Coordinates of C-alpha atoms in Angstrom, one line a residue:
M26 CA 23.8 4.1 3.5
H27 CA 21.2 4.9 6.2
L28 CA 18.1 7.1 5.9
L29 CA 18.9 10.1 8.0
H30 CA 15.8 10.7 10.1
Q31 CA 14.0 7.4 10.7
R32 CA 15.7 5.8 13.7
G33 CA 14.3 3.8 16.7
P34 CA 10.7 3.6 17.7
L35 CA 9.8 6.5 20.0
H36 CA 8.3 4.2 22.6
D37 CA 11.7 2.7 23.2
L38 CA 12.9 5.9 24.9
P39 CA 12.8 5.6 28.7
D40 CA 9.9 7.8 30.0
T41 CA 10.1 7.3 33.7
Q42 CA 10.1 10.5 35.9
E43 CA 13.7 9.6 36.8
A44 CA 14.7 9.5 33.2
Y45 CA 13.0 12.9 32.6
D46 CA 14.7 14.4 35.7
A47 CA 18.1 13.3 34.2
V48 CA 17.2 15.0 30.9
L49 CA 16.2 18.2 32.7
A50 CA 19.4 18.1 34.8
D51 CA 21.5 18.0 31.6
V52 CA 19.5 20.9 30.1
V53 CA 20.1 22.9 33.3
E54 CA 23.9 22.3 33.3
Q55 CA 24.1 23.3 29.6
A56 CA 22.0 26.4 30.1
L57 CA 24.0 27.6 33.1
R58 CA 27.2 27.2 31.2
R59 CA 25.7 29.0 28.2
I60 CA 23.9 32.0 29.6
T61 CA 25.4 35.3 28.8
P62 CA 25.7 38.3 31.2
E63 CA 22.7 39.7 29.2
G64 CA 20.7 36.6 29.9
D65 CA 20.8 35.1 26.3
L66 CA 20.3 31.3 26.3
E67 CA 20.3 30.8 22.5
H68 CA 22.6 28.2 21.0
P69 CA 25.6 30.0 19.4
D70 CA 24.8 28.4 16.0
C71 CA 21.1 29.3 16.0
H72 CA 20.1 31.4 13.0
D73 CA 16.5 30.5 12.0
D74 CA 13.7 29.4 14.3
I75 CA 15.3 31.7 16.8
G76 CA 12.7 34.1 18.1
D77 CA 11.5 31.8 20.8
T78 CA 14.5 29.6 21.5
S79 CA 16.0 31.5 24.5
L80 CA 12.5 31.7 26.0
G81 CA 12.2 28.0 25.5
I82 CA 15.3 27.3 27.5
T83 CA 14.0 29.7 30.2
S84 CA 10.7 27.6 30.3
L85 CA 12.7 24.4 30.8
L86 CA 14.7 26.1 33.7
A87 CA 11.4 27.3 35.2
F88 CA 9.9 23.8 35.0
A89 CA 13.1 22.2 36.4
W90 CA 13.0 24.7 39.3
Q91 CA 9.3 23.8 40.0
R92 CA 10.3 20.1 40.2
G93 CA 13.5 20.4 42.1
K94 CA 13.9 23.9 43.6
D95 CA 17.5 24.2 42.4
P96 CA 18.7 27.4 44.1
R97 CA 20.8 28.4 41.0
L98 CA 17.7 28.7 38.7
P99 CA 15.6 31.6 39.9
E100 CA 18.3 34.2 39.0
A101 CA 18.9 32.5 35.6
V102 CA 15.2 32.5 34.9
R103 CA 14.7 36.1 35.8
R104 CA 17.8 37.2 33.8
S105 CA 16.9 35.2 30.7
L106 CA 13.3 36.3 30.8
A107 CA 14.4 39.9 31.0
F108 CA 16.6 39.3 27.9
H109 CA 13.6 38.0 25.9
L110 CA 11.3 40.8 26.9
R111 CA 14.0 43.4 26.1
E112 CA 15.6 41.9 23.0
R113 CA 13.2 39.4 21.3
V114 CA 9.8 41.1 21.5
Y115 CA 9.2 43.0 18.2
T116 CA 6.4 45.5 17.7
E117 CA 7.4 47.1 14.5
D118 CA 6.2 45.3 11.3
N119 CA 8.8 43.1 9.7
P120 CA 9.6 44.5 6.3
D121 CA 8.1 42.5 3.4
Y122 CA 6.0 40.3 5.7
P123 CA 3.1 39.4 3.4
N124 CA 0.4 38.1 5.7
L125 CA -0.6 41.2 7.7
R126 CA -4.3 42.2 7.9
I127 CA -3.5 45.2 10.0
R128 CA -0.3 47.1 9.4
N129 CA 1.5 49.0 12.2
S130 CA -0.7 47.4 14.9
G131 CA 2.0 47.7 17.5
L132 CA 1.3 44.2 18.7
P133 CA 4.2 42.0 19.7
Y134 CA 5.4 39.1 17.6
A135 CA 8.5 36.8 17.4
R136 CA 10.8 36.6 14.4
Y137 CA 11.9 33.5 12.6
V138 CA 15.2 35.3 11.7
L139 CA 16.3 38.2 13.7
E140 CA 17.5 40.3 10.7
A141 CA 14.7 42.6 9.5
G142 CA 13.2 41.4 6.3
A143 CA 15.1 38.1 6.3
H144 CA 12.7 35.2 5.6
P145 CA 9.8 36.9 7.4
I146 CA 7.4 34.2 6.2
G147 CA 8.3 32.2 9.3
D148 CA 7.2 34.8 11.8
W149 CA 3.7 33.4 12.2
P150 CA 4.8 30.0 13.6
S151 CA 7.6 31.6 15.5
T152 CA 5.0 33.7 17.3
V153 CA 2.9 30.6 18.0
W154 CA 6.0 29.0 19.6
A155 CA 6.8 32.2 21.6
L156 CA 3.2 32.2 22.9
L157 CA 3.5 28.6 24.0
Q158 CA 6.9 29.1 25.7
A159 CA 5.4 32.1 27.5
V160 CA 2.4 30.3 28.9
N161 CA 4.6 27.5 30.1
I162 CA 6.7 29.9 32.1
L163 CA 3.5 31.5 33.5
D164 CA 2.4 28.1 34.6
A165 CA 5.6 27.8 36.7
A166 CA 5.9 31.5 37.6
D167 CA 4.6 31.5 41.2
G168 CA 7.4 32.1 43.6
L169 CA 9.9 32.3 40.7
V170 CA 9.4 35.7 39.0
D171 CA 8.3 39.0 40.5
D172 CA 5.0 40.7 39.7
E173 CA 6.6 43.2 37.3
Q174 CA 8.1 40.5 35.1
R175 CA 5.0 38.3 35.3
T176 CA 2.8 41.3 34.2
A177 CA 5.1 42.0 31.3
L178 CA 5.1 38.4 30.2
V179 CA 1.3 38.2 30.4
E180 CA 1.1 41.3 28.3
S181 CA 3.5 39.8 25.7
A182 CA 1.5 36.6 25.6
R183 CA -1.8 38.5 25.2
G184 CA -0.3 40.5 22.4
Y185 CA 1.1 37.4 20.7
W186 CA -2.4 35.9 20.7
Q187 CA -3.9 39.1 19.2
W188 CA -1.2 39.4 16.6
L189 CA -1.8 35.8 15.5
T190 CA -5.6 36.0 15.4
E191 CA -6.3 39.7 14.6
A192 CA -3.3 41.4 12.9
T193 CA -2.4 38.5 10.5
Y194 CA -4.2 36.1 8.3
F195 CA -4.7 32.9 10.3
N196 CA -2.4 29.9 9.5
P197 CA -0.8 31.5 6.4
Q198 CA 1.3 28.4 5.7
E199 CA -1.7 26.0 5.8
A200 CA 0.2 24.0 8.4
G201 CA -2.1 22.1 10.7
N202 CA 0.4 21.7 13.5
Q203 CA 1.1 25.4 13.7
A204 CA -2.7 26.2 13.6
I205 CA -3.6 23.7 16.4
G206 CA -0.6 25.0 18.4
C207 CA -2.0 28.5 18.2
V208 CA -5.3 27.2 19.6
V209 CA -3.5 25.5 22.4
G210 CA -1.7 28.8 23.2
G211 CA -5.0 30.6 23.4
L212 CA -6.5 27.9 25.7
M213 CA -3.5 28.0 28.0
L214 CA -3.3 31.8 28.0
A215 CA -7.0 31.9 29.0
R216 CA -6.1 30.4 32.3
Q217 CA -3.6 33.2 33.1
L218 CA -6.1 36.1 32.5
P219 CA -8.9 37.6 34.6
P220 CA -12.0 35.3 34.5
E221 CA -14.1 37.3 32.1
E222 CA -11.2 38.0 29.7
G223 CA -10.0 34.4 30.0
E224 CA -13.4 33.0 29.1
S225 CA -13.5 35.3 26.1
V226 CA -10.1 34.1 24.9
R227 CA -11.1 30.4 25.5
R228 CA -14.3 30.9 23.4
R229 CA -12.3 32.5 20.7
A230 CA -9.7 29.7 20.7
L231 CA -12.5 27.1 20.4
A232 CA -14.2 29.0 17.6
V233 CA -10.9 29.3 15.7
Y234 CA -10.4 25.6 15.9
R235 CA -13.9 24.9 14.6
E236 CA -14.0 27.5 11.9
E237 CA -10.3 27.8 10.7
I238 CA -9.1 24.2 11.2
R239 CA -11.8 21.7 11.6
A240 CA -13.9 23.1 8.8
H241 CA -11.0 22.8 6.4
R242 CA -10.0 19.2 7.1
V243 CA -9.1 17.1 4.0
S244 CA -9.8 13.5 3.4
D245 CA -7.2 10.7 3.0
R246 CA -7.6 7.0 3.3
G247 CA -11.1 7.5 4.7
A248 CA -10.1 9.9 7.4
L249 CA -10.6 13.7 7.8
L250 CA -7.3 15.3 8.8
P251 CA -6.0 18.8 9.5
P252 CA -4.2 19.9 6.3
E253 CA -0.5 20.1 6.5
H254 CA 1.5 22.3 4.2
G255 CA -0.8 21.6 1.3
G256 CA -1.6 17.9 2.0
A257 CA -3.7 15.8 4.2
Y258 CA -0.8 14.5 6.3
D259 CA 2.9 14.8 6.7
N260 CA 5.0 12.2 8.4
N261 CA 7.0 14.9 10.2
Y262 CA 4.4 17.4 11.2
G263 CA 1.3 15.0 11.4
P264 CA 2.4 13.4 14.6
I265 CA 3.2 16.8 16.0
S266 CA -0.4 17.9 15.2
L267 CA -1.4 14.8 17.2
S268 CA 0.6 16.1 20.2
F269 CA -1.1 19.5 20.0
L270 CA -4.5 17.8 19.9
A271 CA -3.5 15.9 23.0
Q272 CA -2.5 19.0 24.8
A273 CA -5.7 20.8 23.7
H274 CA -7.7 18.0 25.2
R275 CA -5.7 18.0 28.4
V276 CA -6.1 21.7 28.8
S277 CA -9.7 22.2 27.7
G278 CA -11.4 18.8 28.2
E279 CA -13.4 19.5 25.0
D280 CA -14.5 16.3 23.3
V281 CA -13.8 17.6 19.8
F282 CA -10.0 17.4 20.4
A283 CA -10.3 13.8 21.6
E284 CA -12.5 12.8 18.6
D285 CA -10.2 14.5 16.1
G286 CA -7.1 13.1 17.8
E287 CA -8.4 9.6 17.8
A288 CA -9.2 9.9 14.1
L289 CA -5.7 11.1 13.3
A290 CA -4.2 8.4 15.5
R291 CA -6.1 5.6 13.8
Y292 CA -4.9 7.0 10.4
I293 CA -1.3 7.0 11.6
D294 CA -1.7 3.5 12.9
A295 CA -3.0 2.4 9.5
R296 CA -0.2 4.0 7.4
L297 CA 2.6 2.9 9.7
T298 CA 4.4 -0.3 9.0
S299 CA 4.9 -2.8 11.8
G300 CA 8.5 -1.6 12.1
G301 CA 7.4 2.0 12.3
F302 CA 8.7 3.0 8.9
D303 CA 6.6 5.7 7.1
N304 CA 7.0 7.3 3.7
G305 CA 5.6 10.5 2.2
G306 CA 4.1 13.8 3.1
P307 CA 3.6 17.2 1.7
R308 CA 6.6 18.9 3.4
Y309 CA 9.4 16.4 4.0
S310 CA 9.1 12.9 2.5
E311 CA 11.4 11.2 5.0
Q312 CA 12.0 13.6 7.8
H313 CA 10.6 12.5 11.1
S314 CA 9.9 14.4 14.4
G315 CA 11.3 13.1 17.7
F316 CA 10.3 14.3 21.1
E317 CA 7.6 16.6 19.5
S318 CA 5.5 13.5 18.7
V319 CA 5.8 11.6 22.0
L320 CA 2.9 13.3 23.8
G321 CA 0.4 12.7 21.0
L322 CA 1.5 9.1 20.1
R323 CA 1.5 8.1 23.8
Y324 CA -1.8 9.9 24.7
F325 CA -3.8 8.8 21.7
G326 CA -2.2 5.4 21.4
A327 CA -3.6 4.6 24.8
R328 CA -7.0 6.0 23.8
I329 CA -7.3 3.9 20.6
G330 CA -5.6 0.9 22.0
S331 CA -2.7 0.6 19.6
D332 CA 1.0 0.8 19.5
I333 CA 1.5 3.9 17.4
G334 CA 4.6 4.6 19.5
R335 CA 6.4 2.2 17.1
Y336 CA 6.7 5.3 14.9
R337 CA 10.4 5.7 14.0
G338 CA 11.4 9.1 15.2
D339 CA 14.6 11.1 14.8
G340 CA 16.7 10.0 17.7
R341 CA 18.8 13.1 17.5
W342 CA 15.8 15.0 18.7
G343 CA 14.7 12.2 21.0
R344 CA 14.5 14.4 24.1
H345 CA 14.6 18.0 23.0
A346 CA 15.7 20.1 20.0
A347 CA 19.4 19.9 19.4
K348 CA 21.9 21.4 17.1
P349 CA 24.4 19.3 15.1
D350 CA 26.9 19.4 18.0
G351 CA 24.2 17.9 20.3
G352 CA 23.7 21.1 22.2
V353 CA 20.2 21.8 23.5
D354 CA 18.1 24.3 21.5
G355 CA 14.9 25.8 23.0
H356 CA 12.8 25.2 19.9
F357 CA 9.6 23.3 20.8
A358 CA 10.6 23.1 24.4
W359 CA 7.0 23.1 25.5
M360 CA 6.6 19.5 24.1
L361 CA 9.2 18.2 26.5
I362 CA 7.4 19.9 29.4
W363 CA 4.0 18.5 28.4
Q364 CA 5.1 15.0 27.9
I365 CA 6.7 15.0 31.4
Q366 CA 3.5 16.4 32.9
D367 CA 1.4 13.8 31.2
T368 CA 1.8 10.3 32.7
T369 CA -0.2 8.3 30.2
P370 CA 1.7 5.0 29.7
W371 CA 2.7 3.7 26.3
H372 CA 0.3 1.2 24.7
R373 CA 2.6 -1.4 23.3
T374 CA 0.4 -3.9 21.6
P375 CA -1.3 -3.7 18.2
S376 CA -5.0 -3.1 17.9
T377 CA -7.0 -6.3 17.2
E378 CA -9.5 -4.5 15.0
A379 CA -9.3 -4.8 11.3
A380 CA -8.7 -1.5 9.5
R381 CA -9.7 -1.0 5.9
H382 CA -6.4 0.6 4.9
Q383 CA -4.1 -1.7 6.8
L384 CA -3.1 -5.4 6.9
R385 CA -0.8 -6.2 9.8
A386 CA 0.3 -9.2 11.7
G387 CA 3.6 -9.9 13.5
T388 CA 6.4 -8.3 11.5
V389 CA 4.4 -8.1 8.2
S390 CA 2.3 -5.2 7.2
V391 CA 0.7 -3.5 4.2
A392 CA -0.4 0.1 4.2
F393 CA -3.0 0.9 1.5
D394 CA -3.6 4.3 0.0
S395 CA -7.1 5.8 -0.7
R396 CA -7.4 3.6 -3.8
M397 CA -6.6 0.5 -1.8
T398 CA -3.3 0.1 -3.6
P399 CA -0.3 -0.7 -1.3
S400 CA 1.6 2.4 -0.4
V401 CA 4.2 0.4 1.6
V402 CA 4.7 -3.3 1.9
E403 CA 6.8 -4.7 4.7
A404 CA 8.1 -8.2 5.1
D405 CA 11.2 -9.7 6.6
G406 CA 12.4 -6.2 7.6
T407 CA 12.4 -4.9 4.0
Y408 CA 10.1 -2.1 2.8
Y409 CA 8.8 -1.9 -0.7
L410 CA 7.3 1.2 -2.3
P411 CA 4.9 1.4 -5.3
A412 CA 7.0 1.0 -8.4
A413 CA 6.7 3.2 -11.5
V414 CA 6.2 2.2 -15.2
N415 CA 5.3 4.8 -17.9
R416 CA 4.6 7.4 -15.3
Q417 CA 2.1 5.2 -13.5
H418 CA 2.7 4.2 -9.9
G419 CA 1.5 1.2 -7.9
F420 CA 1.2 -2.5 -7.4
G421 CA -0.8 -4.4 -10.0
P422 CA -1.0 -6.1 -13.4
V423 CA 0.7 -4.4 -16.4
L424 CA -0.3 -5.0 -20.0
D425 CA 1.4 -3.1 -22.9
G426 CA 2.8 -0.6 -20.4
F427 CA -0.5 0.1 -18.8
L428 CA -0.9 -0.5 -15.0
L429 CA -4.3 -1.9 -14.0
C430 CA -4.6 -0.5 -10.4
R431 CA -6.7 2.6 -10.5
P432 CA -10.3 1.8 -9.7
M433 CA -13.2 2.8 -11.9
G434 CA -15.9 2.3 -9.3
E435 CA -16.4 1.0 -5.8
V436 CA -13.5 -0.9 -4.2
R437 CA -14.6 -3.9 -2.2
V438 CA -12.6 -5.1 0.9
R439 CA -13.0 -8.3 2.9
D440 CA -10.9 -9.0 6.0
V441 CA -10.6 -12.5 7.5
Q442 CA -8.6 -14.0 10.3
A443 CA -8.3 -17.8 10.7
D444 CA -5.9 -20.4 12.1
G445 CA -3.2 -17.8 12.8
L446 CA -3.5 -16.2 9.4
T447 CA -4.6 -12.6 8.6
A448 CA -6.0 -11.9 5.1
K449 CA -7.4 -9.0 3.1
L450 CA -9.2 -9.4 -0.2
V451 CA -9.4 -6.2 -2.4
T452 CA -11.6 -6.2 -5.5
K453 CA -11.4 -3.3 -7.9
P454 CA -13.2 -2.6 -11.2
V455 CA -10.5 -1.2 -13.5
V456 CA -10.5 0.0 -17.1
G457 CA -7.6 -0.4 -19.5
R458 CA -6.7 1.6 -22.5
D459 CA -9.1 -0.6 -24.5
H460 CA -12.0 0.7 -22.3
V461 CA -12.8 -2.8 -21.2
L462 CA -14.0 -3.1 -17.6
R463 CA -12.1 -5.8 -15.7
H464 CA -12.2 -6.9 -12.1
V465 CA -8.8 -7.2 -10.4
R466 CA -8.9 -9.3 -7.2
S467 CA -5.9 -9.0 -4.9
L468 CA -5.5 -11.3 -2.0
Y469 CA -3.0 -10.5 0.7
V470 CA -2.3 -13.3 3.3
T471 CA 0.2 -13.2 6.1
D472 CA 1.3 -15.5 9.0
G473 CA 3.1 -12.7 10.7
T474 CA 6.4 -13.6 9.1
R475 CA 5.7 -13.9 5.4
L476 CA 3.3 -12.2 3.0
W477 CA 1.6 -13.9 0.1
V478 CA 0.0 -11.8 -2.6
T479 CA -2.2 -13.3 -5.3
V480 CA -3.7 -11.1 -8.0
A481 CA -6.3 -12.5 -10.5
V482 CA -7.8 -10.7 -13.5
E483 CA -9.8 -11.8 -16.5
R484 CA -7.4 -13.3 -19.1
L485 CA -5.5 -10.6 -20.9
D486 CA -4.1 -10.6 -24.4
G487 CA -0.4 -10.3 -24.9
A488 CA 2.3 -10.7 -22.2
P489 CA 1.1 -9.2 -18.9
Y490 CA 3.2 -9.1 -15.7
L491 CA 2.6 -8.0 -12.1
L492 CA 4.4 -4.9 -10.9
A493 CA 5.3 -6.1 -7.5
G494 CA 7.1 -3.2 -5.8
L495 CA 10.3 -1.2 -5.6
P496 CA 12.6 -2.5 -2.9
Y497 CA 13.7 0.6 -1.0
A498 CA 14.7 0.2 2.6
A499 CA 15.4 -2.4 5.3
D500 CA 15.8 -2.5 9.0
D501 CA 19.3 -2.4 10.3
G502 CA 19.1 -2.4 14.1
D503 CA 17.8 1.0 15.2
R504 CA 18.4 2.5 11.8
V505 CA 16.8 2.1 8.4
R506 CA 19.2 1.6 5.5
R507 CA 18.7 1.9 1.7
T508 CA 18.5 -1.3 -0.2
A509 CA 17.9 -2.4 -3.8
E510 CA 16.7 -5.9 -3.3
G511 CA 14.5 -8.1 -1.1
D512 CA 13.5 -11.7 -0.5
V513 CA 10.7 -12.2 -3.1
S514 CA 9.5 -15.4 -4.7
S515 CA 7.1 -15.8 -7.6
A516 CA 5.0 -18.7 -9.0
G517 CA 5.9 -17.4 -12.5
A518 CA 9.2 -16.0 -13.7
L519 CA 10.5 -13.2 -11.5
R520 CA 12.8 -10.4 -12.6
L521 CA 14.3 -7.4 -10.8
T522 CA 14.5 -4.6 -13.4
H523 CA 16.1 -1.2 -13.3
P524 CA 15.2 1.8 -15.4
S525 CA 17.2 2.1 -18.6
G526 CA 16.6 5.9 -18.9
E527 CA 18.8 8.5 -17.2
G528 CA 17.8 11.4 -15.0
T529 CA 16.0 11.9 -11.7
D530 CA 12.7 10.8 -13.1
H531 CA 14.2 7.3 -13.6
F532 CA 14.7 6.0 -10.0
D533 CA 17.4 3.3 -9.7
A534 CA 17.3 1.8 -6.3
R535 CA 21.0 0.9 -6.6
S536 CA 22.0 4.5 -6.5
E537 CA 22.5 6.5 -3.3
L538 CA 19.7 8.9 -4.2
T539 CA 16.8 8.8 -1.6
Q540 CA 13.1 9.0 -2.4
E541 CA 13.1 12.4 -0.6
Q542 CA 15.9 13.8 -2.7
A543 CA 14.3 12.6 -5.9
A544 CA 10.9 14.0 -4.9
F545 CA 12.3 17.4 -4.3
A546 CA 14.4 17.4 -7.4
L547 CA 11.2 16.7 -9.4
A548 CA 9.0 19.1 -7.5
A549 CA 8.0 22.5 -8.7
D550 CA 9.0 24.3 -5.5
P551 CA 12.3 24.6 -3.7
R552 CA 13.2 22.2 -1.0
G553 CA 11.3 22.9 2.1
Y554 CA 8.3 24.4 0.3
G555 CA 5.4 22.9 -1.6
N556 CA 4.7 19.2 -1.8
P557 CA 7.5 16.8 -2.8
D558 CA 5.0 14.0 -3.2
E559 CA 3.8 15.9 -6.3
G560 CA 7.3 15.8 -7.5
W561 CA 7.6 12.0 -6.9
R562 CA 4.5 11.6 -9.0
H563 CA 6.5 12.8 -12.0
L564 CA 8.6 9.7 -11.8
V565 CA 8.7 7.9 -15.1
A566 CA 10.2 4.6 -14.2
S567 CA 11.8 2.8 -11.3
T568 CA 13.5 -0.3 -10.1
A569 CA 10.8 -2.9 -9.8
Y570 CA 10.1 -6.6 -9.2
E571 CA 8.1 -7.9 -12.2
A572 CA 6.3 -11.3 -11.9
E573 CA 5.0 -13.2 -14.9
P574 CA 1.7 -15.1 -14.7
A575 CA 1.6 -18.3 -12.6
P576 CA 1.4 -21.6 -14.4
G577 CA -1.7 -23.7 -14.0
A578 CA -4.2 -20.9 -13.6
P579 CA -7.8 -21.4 -14.7
E580 CA -8.1 -20.7 -18.5
H581 CA -10.3 -17.7 -18.1
L582 CA -7.9 -16.0 -15.7
H583 CA -4.4 -14.6 -15.4
V584 CA -3.2 -15.2 -11.9
F585 CA 0.0 -13.7 -10.4
A586 CA 1.4 -15.0 -7.2
V587 CA 4.3 -13.7 -5.2
R588 CA 5.7 -14.3 -1.7
Y589 CA 7.6 -11.7 0.3
G590 CA 9.9 -13.0 3.0
P591 CA 11.7 -16.3 3.7
G592 CA 10.6 -19.7 2.6
G593 CA 11.5 -22.7 0.4
D594 CA 10.0 -23.5 -3.0
F595 CA 7.0 -21.5 -3.9
T596 CA 4.6 -23.5 -6.1
P597 CA 1.0 -22.5 -5.5
S598 CA -1.9 -24.1 -7.3
F599 CA -5.2 -22.6 -8.5
E600 CA -8.6 -24.1 -9.1
G601 CA -12.0 -22.9 -10.3
D602 CA -12.9 -19.2 -9.6
L603 CA -10.8 -19.0 -7.4
T604 CA -9.2 -21.4 -5.0
V605 CA -5.5 -20.7 -4.0
R606 CA -3.4 -23.4 -2.4
T607 CA 0.1 -22.6 -1.0
E608 CA 2.5 -24.3 1.4
A609 CA 0.8 -22.4 4.2
F610 CA -2.9 -22.0 3.5
T611 CA -5.8 -22.6 1.2
A612 CA -8.0 -19.6 0.3
V613 CA -11.3 -19.8 -1.5
I614 CA -12.6 -16.6 -3.1
G615 CA -16.3 -17.2 -3.4
P616 CA -19.1 -15.5 -5.3
E617 CA -20.4 -12.1 -4.3
D618 CA -22.9 -11.8 -1.5
N619 CA -26.2 -9.8 -1.6
H620 CA -24.2 -6.6 -1.2
G621 CA -21.8 -7.3 -4.0
D622 CA -18.9 -8.2 -1.7
P623 CA -16.9 -11.4 -2.6
E624 CA -16.8 -14.2 -0.1
L625 CA -13.4 -15.3 1.3
A626 CA -12.7 -18.5 3.3
L627 CA -9.2 -19.2 4.7
T628 CA -7.7 -22.3 6.3
A629 CA -4.1 -23.1 7.3
C630 CA -2.4 -26.1 5.9

């Protein structure tokens, strides 16, 4: 079975102006067939996320007219704009909407669901989206709509901004992408208003960003990030936030958006595998955005000099939002417009700078979490997640059911490149259940095709083993499929184990259950709410590769050695404290320097 949402890298989609003109031409033909006598452009199957969707199609028609002057479009734009202003602008409070600061304000807003009182929690983002659709139409309005309609649309957009920033609590879902989108709406609206009022709205938008978004960033893997639905980053909405930061910088020229966008882009680069697979997030564990991410990935990939467009997007939304039948939906239409307007080329080569939370070369990569434990290992097109034992998750030595991977003190990292090899040495002080402090040294070396992992720790009593990952997914052309095995070799005995217990908290990779499904089943909140990663942390046990200690290690050490990826016999040798010799390299882990960081020397064989 294939994972549903992670498909081809977004930078593989053609992005020439000719390609975009073909996309717009298809949208135009669909819209002209769909438009009702009343001017409605909504998809017939649209139920939620609906308050801005007809207006979104209208914005695409207006943009297409601006580019090509198709004579069929002005009448369709005027009729559909009239429909939105007449039928989709609400000024009476939605019953049971919980986030109002001012009741009965009379200000306009958009509904997530048209029925009064039905799922009103979504009205805040829907109003952000309606504001963005409106300002895009205003940008293309000259010569297209009459003064009366333009004035009415400006008044609606002004009212949306006031409702979002005055009548309601700001960003009630704690969703960074929605909040930054609101700021973008204010910045774009400011350009449509009289100079004095426009400058006031601009200043307010910048203040909202500083005080309501930037001041509340949260830390993950050494980066400060806009919070997303209760977490630091979400692999669906995080790249969408990046697109909003790109548009904010394009519109305003303010350095703060460039700085924060570059920080988020470097974070995304570090957590993405070489193949573009990503896992985890506080809203949807495996769902990925499509065209909504293109602007940010392309714009900031160029700024940081890295190929973050390798991100595997949802190809079903590769150009625009679409319903299951493939029909265009106006949701997020502004992102298609902005990515066409921005002509930044894709940066298609990896960054050459070492990153603390990333090891990457060729088709091999390791993404590390904040504790410098691998969060995803990729080799030979297979992706391994942290395995679980006794409710503990990670990669590392296990003794008597206790996983030695959580640091108790400063984690030291050393990066080395030599002779076509790339290596990272991670040294952690850890404490076991016996309260004894031990130093776990984990050496990761890759030649771009294979990954060697050597883990050394002071000799342990009993029968320790290395928890070496949960095989979870593998490349399959432009798709990612579930798997339950990988190409792994070990210097000591290697076994692939599966949990003996039953239930969702025992994850067997041989089943068709996905990580996303298990995470939501274990989470405290219903699907679509809360943080499924918190649910995944309730996992008791999982499928896992377990490697026994390597023979021939120095007497004072337990050494574990595994290789991910193809190769012949794997018989590494070890000397002293500690020299590692394999078929491909010799690595010497030396004494600590004056700063307490261990030395590392690497040579190819």
